[in-house]
mmCIF file of C-alpha atoms in Angstrom:
data_model
loop_
_atom_site.group_PDB
_atom_site.id
_atom_site.type_symbol
_atom_site.label_atom_id
_atom_site.label_comp_id
_atom_site.label_asym_id
_atom_site.label_seq_id
_atom_site.Cartn_x
_atom_site.Cartn_y
_atom_site.Cartn_z
ATOM 1 C CA PRO A 160 -0.244 41.257 3.775
ATOM 2 C CA ASP A 161 1.096 41.729 7.283
ATOM 3 C CA ARG A 162 3.581 39.441 9.079
ATOM 4 C CA ASP A 163 0.831 37.402 10.837
ATOM 5 C CA THR A 164 -0.924 36.740 7.536
ATOM 6 C CA ASN A 165 2.360 35.627 5.965
ATOM 7 C CA MET A 166 3.050 33.286 8.914
ATOM 8 C CA ALA A 167 -0.426 31.775 8.650
ATOM 9 C CA LEU A 168 0.075 31.261 4.916
ATOM 10 C CA LEU A 169 3.454 29.611 5.494
ATOM 11 C CA GLN A 170 1.976 27.319 8.133
ATOM 12 C CA PHE A 171 -0.847 26.432 5.760
ATOM 13 C CA LEU A 172 1.624 25.601 2.983
ATOM 14 C CA ALA A 173 3.930 23.597 5.247
ATOM 15 C CA ILE A 174 1.903 20.409 5.030
ATOM 16 C CA LEU A 175 3.580 17.075 5.062
ATOM 17 C CA TYR A 176 4.111 14.723 2.127
ATOM 18 C CA ILE A 177 5.917 11.535 3.064
ATOM 19 C CA ILE A 178 7.096 8.379 1.355
ATOM 20 C CA CYS A 179 7.203 5.342 3.605
ATOM 21 C CA GLN A 180 10.039 3.042 2.660
ATOM 22 C CA THR A 181 12.213 0.401 4.216
ATOM 23 C CA GLU A 182 15.979 0.169 4.117
ATOM 24 C CA ALA A 183 17.550 2.040 1.186
ATOM 25 C CA ASP A 184 14.971 1.246 -1.483
ATOM 26 C CA THR A 185 12.779 4.233 -2.290
ATOM 27 C CA GLY A 186 9.251 2.930 -2.435
ATOM 28 C CA ARG A 187 10.129 -0.603 -1.337
ATOM 29 C CA GLY A 188 6.949 -2.418 -0.413
ATOM 30 C CA ALA A 189 4.594 -0.212 -2.446
ATOM 31 C CA LEU A 190 1.685 -2.121 -3.965
ATOM 32 C CA ARG A 191 -0.376 -1.562 -7.083
ATOM 33 C CA LEU A 192 -3.101 -3.431 -8.926
ATOM 34 C CA VAL A 193 -2.721 -4.390 -12.586
ATOM 35 C CA ARG A 194 -5.332 -5.244 -15.199
ATOM 36 C CA ASN A 195 -4.358 -6.300 -18.697
ATOM 37 C CA ASN A 196 -0.878 -4.745 -18.243
ATOM 38 C CA PHE A 197 -2.278 -1.370 -17.095
ATOM 39 C CA TYR A 198 -1.793 -0.361 -13.483
ATOM 40 C CA SER A 199 -3.634 1.938 -11.143
ATOM 41 C CA THR A 200 -1.338 4.401 -9.373
ATOM 42 C CA VAL A 201 -4.007 6.151 -7.340
ATOM 43 C CA GLN A 202 -5.858 3.113 -5.985
ATOM 44 C CA ALA A 203 -8.712 3.670 -8.419
ATOM 45 C CA TRP A 204 -9.341 -0.089 -8.611
ATOM 46 C CA ASN A 205 -10.198 -2.424 -5.787
ATOM 47 C CA SER A 206 -9.294 -5.605 -7.687
ATOM 48 C CA GLY A 207 -6.577 -6.929 -9.966
ATOM 49 C CA ILE A 208 -3.198 -8.651 -10.104
ATOM 50 C CA VAL A 209 -1.041 -7.507 -7.185
ATOM 51 C CA GLU A 210 2.397 -6.088 -7.930
ATOM 52 C CA ILE A 211 4.958 -5.120 -5.297
ATOM 53 C CA PHE A 212 7.943 -2.804 -5.570
ATOM 54 C CA TYR A 213 10.818 -4.794 -4.078
ATOM 55 C CA GLY A 214 14.538 -4.815 -4.782
ATOM 56 C CA SER A 215 14.276 -1.676 -6.985
ATOM 57 C CA THR A 216 11.747 -3.160 -9.424
ATOM 58 C CA TRP A 217 8.063 -4.004 -9.789
ATOM 59 C CA GLY A 218 7.112 -7.669 -9.777
ATOM 60 C CA ASN A 219 4.655 -10.281 -8.649
ATOM 61 C CA ILE A 220 3.733 -12.161 -5.488
ATOM 62 C CA CYS A 221 3.382 -15.937 -5.715
ATOM 63 C CA ASP A 222 0.125 -17.548 -4.625
ATOM 64 C CA ASP A 223 1.562 -20.550 -2.798
ATOM 65 C CA ALA A 224 0.506 -22.732 0.139
ATOM 66 C CA PHE A 225 1.031 -19.881 2.638
ATOM 67 C CA PHE A 226 -1.127 -17.300 0.865
ATOM 68 C CA ALA A 227 -4.663 -17.077 2.279
ATOM 69 C CA PHE A 228 -7.248 -14.539 3.446
ATOM 70 C CA ASP A 229 -4.976 -13.017 6.134
ATOM 71 C CA GLU A 230 -2.425 -12.063 3.472
ATOM 72 C CA ALA A 231 -5.105 -10.865 1.030
ATOM 73 C CA ASP A 232 -6.664 -8.725 3.785
ATOM 74 C CA VAL A 233 -3.313 -7.085 4.545
ATOM 75 C CA ILE A 234 -2.827 -6.283 0.841
ATOM 76 C CA CYS A 235 -6.284 -4.692 0.739
ATOM 77 C CA HIS A 236 -5.527 -2.736 3.933
ATOM 78 C CA GLN A 237 -2.333 -1.353 2.403
ATOM 79 C CA LEU A 238 -4.324 -0.301 -0.661
ATOM 80 C CA GLY A 239 -6.788 1.518 1.638
ATOM 81 C CA TYR A 240 -9.654 -1.007 1.709
ATOM 82 C CA THR A 241 -11.256 -2.769 4.682
ATOM 83 C CA ALA A 242 -10.636 -6.384 3.615
ATOM 84 C CA ALA A 243 -10.500 -8.852 0.740
ATOM 85 C CA SER A 244 -13.741 -10.329 -0.544
ATOM 86 C CA THR A 245 -11.876 -12.949 -2.609
ATOM 87 C CA TYR A 246 -8.354 -13.824 -3.648
ATOM 88 C CA GLY A 247 -6.741 -16.253 -6.043
ATOM 89 C CA ASN A 248 -4.258 -16.321 -8.867
ATOM 90 C CA THR A 249 -4.156 -15.583 -12.569
ATOM 91 C CA GLY A 250 -4.529 -19.304 -13.284
ATOM 92 C CA THR A 251 -8.015 -19.345 -11.754
ATOM 93 C CA ILE A 252 -9.104 -15.707 -12.173
ATOM 94 C CA THR A 253 -8.408 -14.754 -15.776
ATOM 95 C CA SER A 254 -10.403 -11.512 -16.091
ATOM 96 C CA TYR A 255 -7.303 -9.351 -15.382
ATOM 97 C CA GLY A 256 -5.088 -10.798 -18.104
ATOM 98 C CA THR A 257 -1.524 -11.925 -17.555
ATOM 99 C CA ASP A 258 1.239 -9.903 -15.972
ATOM 100 C CA LEU A 259 4.679 -10.435 -17.486
ATOM 101 C CA ASN A 260 6.764 -9.087 -14.589
ATOM 102 C CA SER A 261 9.034 -11.458 -12.708
ATOM 103 C CA MET A 262 7.991 -13.160 -9.503
ATOM 104 C CA LEU A 263 9.674 -11.291 -6.631
ATOM 105 C CA ILE A 264 8.358 -12.768 -3.407
ATOM 106 C CA GLU A 265 6.634 -15.872 -2.099
ATOM 107 C CA ASP A 266 5.917 -17.555 1.208
ATOM 108 C CA VAL A 267 4.042 -14.446 2.321
ATOM 109 C CA SER A 268 2.813 -15.279 5.802
ATOM 110 C CA CYS A 269 1.003 -12.773 8.019
ATOM 111 C CA SER A 270 0.507 -13.634 11.686
ATOM 112 C CA SER A 271 -2.397 -11.167 11.782
ATOM 113 C CA SER A 272 -4.942 -9.973 9.250
ATOM 114 C CA ASP A 273 -4.957 -6.632 11.092
ATOM 115 C CA TYR A 274 -1.620 -5.499 9.649
ATOM 116 C CA LEU A 275 -1.822 -2.436 7.432
ATOM 117 C CA VAL A 276 1.412 -3.029 5.461
ATOM 118 C CA LEU A 277 2.417 -6.266 3.711
ATOM 119 C CA LEU A 278 6.095 -6.027 4.651
ATOM 120 C CA ARG A 279 5.128 -6.503 8.315
ATOM 121 C CA CYS A 280 4.540 -10.115 7.261
ATOM 122 C CA SER A 281 7.294 -12.623 6.612
ATOM 123 C CA VAL A 282 8.288 -13.094 2.962
ATOM 124 C CA THR A 283 11.031 -14.816 1.047
ATOM 125 C CA THR A 284 12.734 -13.761 -2.166
ATOM 126 C CA GLN A 285 14.015 -17.276 -2.877
ATOM 127 C CA TYR A 286 11.062 -18.675 -4.744
ATOM 128 C CA SER A 287 10.541 -22.234 -5.888
ATOM 129 C CA SER A 288 10.042 -23.437 -9.463
ATOM 130 C CA PHE A 289 6.368 -23.722 -8.518
ATOM 131 C CA CYS A 290 6.242 -19.921 -8.724
ATOM 132 C CA ASN A 291 7.929 -19.592 -12.147
ATOM 133 C CA ASP A 292 4.595 -19.897 -13.909
ATOM 134 C CA HIS A 293 2.633 -16.642 -14.320
ATOM 135 C CA SER A 294 -0.537 -18.539 -13.464
ATOM 136 C CA ARG A 295 0.548 -18.227 -9.781
ATOM 137 C CA ASP A 296 0.481 -14.375 -9.712
ATOM 138 C CA VAL A 297 -1.660 -13.229 -6.759
ATOM 139 C CA VAL A 298 -5.024 -11.615 -7.541
ATOM 140 C CA VAL A 299 -7.174 -9.858 -4.935
ATOM 141 C CA ASP A 300 -10.666 -8.418 -4.954
ATOM 142 C CA CYS A 301 -11.026 -5.960 -2.076
ATOM 143 C CA TYR A 302 -14.313 -4.751 -0.669
ATOM 144 C CA SER A 303 -14.912 -1.237 -1.974
ATOM 145 C CA THR A 304 -15.303 0.185 1.549
ATOM 146 C CA ARG A 305 -12.309 2.388 2.427
ATOM 147 C CA LEU A 306 -10.521 2.043 5.759
ATOM 148 C CA TRP A 307 -11.148 5.711 6.451
ATOM 149 C CA ASP A 308 -14.903 5.632 5.754
ATOM 150 C CA SER A 309 -15.462 5.083 9.512
ATOM 151 C CA PRO A 310 -12.282 6.485 11.054
ATOM 152 C CA THR A 311 -11.340 6.583 14.707
ATOM 153 C CA SER A 312 -9.788 9.580 16.416
ATOM 154 C CA GLY A 313 -6.029 9.657 15.814
ATOM 155 C CA GLN A 314 -6.186 7.443 12.705
ATOM 156 C CA ILE A 315 -3.760 8.540 9.993
ATOM 157 C CA ARG A 316 -3.714 8.036 6.248
ATOM 158 C CA LEU A 317 -1.723 8.996 3.161
ATOM 159 C CA THR A 318 -3.665 10.641 0.341
ATOM 160 C CA GLY A 319 -2.877 11.832 -3.167
ATOM 161 C CA GLY A 320 0.244 9.731 -3.664
ATOM 162 C CA ASN A 321 0.989 7.670 -6.735
ATOM 163 C CA PHE A 322 1.350 4.464 -4.715
ATOM 164 C CA SER A 323 0.075 3.015 -1.452
ATOM 165 C CA ASN A 324 3.121 4.039 0.582
ATOM 166 C CA GLN A 325 3.310 7.745 -0.280
ATOM 167 C CA GLY A 326 1.178 10.823 -0.038
ATOM 168 C CA LEU A 327 -0.015 13.702 2.052
ATOM 169 C CA LEU A 328 -0.152 12.712 5.736
ATOM 170 C CA GLU A 329 -3.574 13.334 7.250
ATOM 171 C CA ILE A 330 -4.951 12.650 10.736
ATOM 172 C CA TYR A 331 -8.552 12.222 11.898
ATOM 173 C CA CYS A 332 -9.277 14.578 14.786
ATOM 174 C CA ASN A 333 -12.433 16.246 16.150
ATOM 175 C CA GLY A 334 -14.633 14.527 13.575
ATOM 176 C CA GLU A 335 -12.708 15.518 10.460
ATOM 177 C CA TRP A 336 -9.575 14.758 8.426
ATOM 178 C CA GLY A 337 -6.812 17.348 8.485
ATOM 179 C CA THR A 338 -3.235 17.691 7.333
ATOM 180 C CA VAL A 339 -0.166 17.483 9.537
ATOM 181 C CA CYS A 340 2.151 20.505 9.620
ATOM 182 C CA ASP A 341 5.811 19.724 8.997
ATOM 183 C CA ASP A 342 7.023 22.142 11.670
ATOM 184 C CA GLY A 343 9.147 19.958 13.976
ATOM 185 C CA PHE A 344 8.366 16.851 11.919
ATOM 186 C CA TYR A 345 11.565 15.022 10.975
ATOM 187 C CA SER A 346 12.699 11.529 9.990
ATOM 188 C CA THR A 347 11.947 10.036 13.436
ATOM 189 C CA GLU A 348 8.357 11.270 13.306
ATOM 190 C CA ALA A 349 8.016 10.081 9.696
ATOM 191 C CA LEU A 350 9.239 6.619 10.723
ATOM 192 C CA VAL A 351 6.648 6.467 13.511
ATOM 193 C CA ALA A 352 3.895 7.522 11.075
ATOM 194 C CA CYS A 353 4.976 4.883 8.563
ATOM 195 C CA ARG A 354 4.969 2.197 11.255
ATOM 196 C CA GLN A 355 1.478 3.281 12.321
ATOM 197 C CA LEU A 356 0.247 2.865 8.771
#
């Protein structure tokens, strides 16, 4: 192949895979759904017990007085779905079994249901004895419609990652999804993309 063909091939291969994280914790804020102690890493399920990666470990979110549809919607958005159809806890919705991970956060309060990432909401890691019981683990049932089923121009998404905060960065442009080349794309641009998600 000639030089132009090689350059085109290199540009094609230089697509961007990013992991959105906060502070120093790799993967902090990633979400996954669990059923009967099995978890979905590729968002194959739209319902289950919600686990969050926080403080270098996976754990649960407490369903307390603050948790409502706004918070459930944001969880579903982060998992790639349009909204939550229902939410509850493992004490009232028993079809997903019991999760034995520790409770990590409570007092999740989102000022908007439009957020796309749960850590944009306020949370606390100092949980009350009310949250010690595994019957308070948050459960969501998201509508099966994906956020990107009706995309708008300039919308971005992460695809192919193991968790909700990592994957191949794609952008919707001219009526189709395409990848983003990493040429000139550095940590500042990655931070902006993560904030947009």
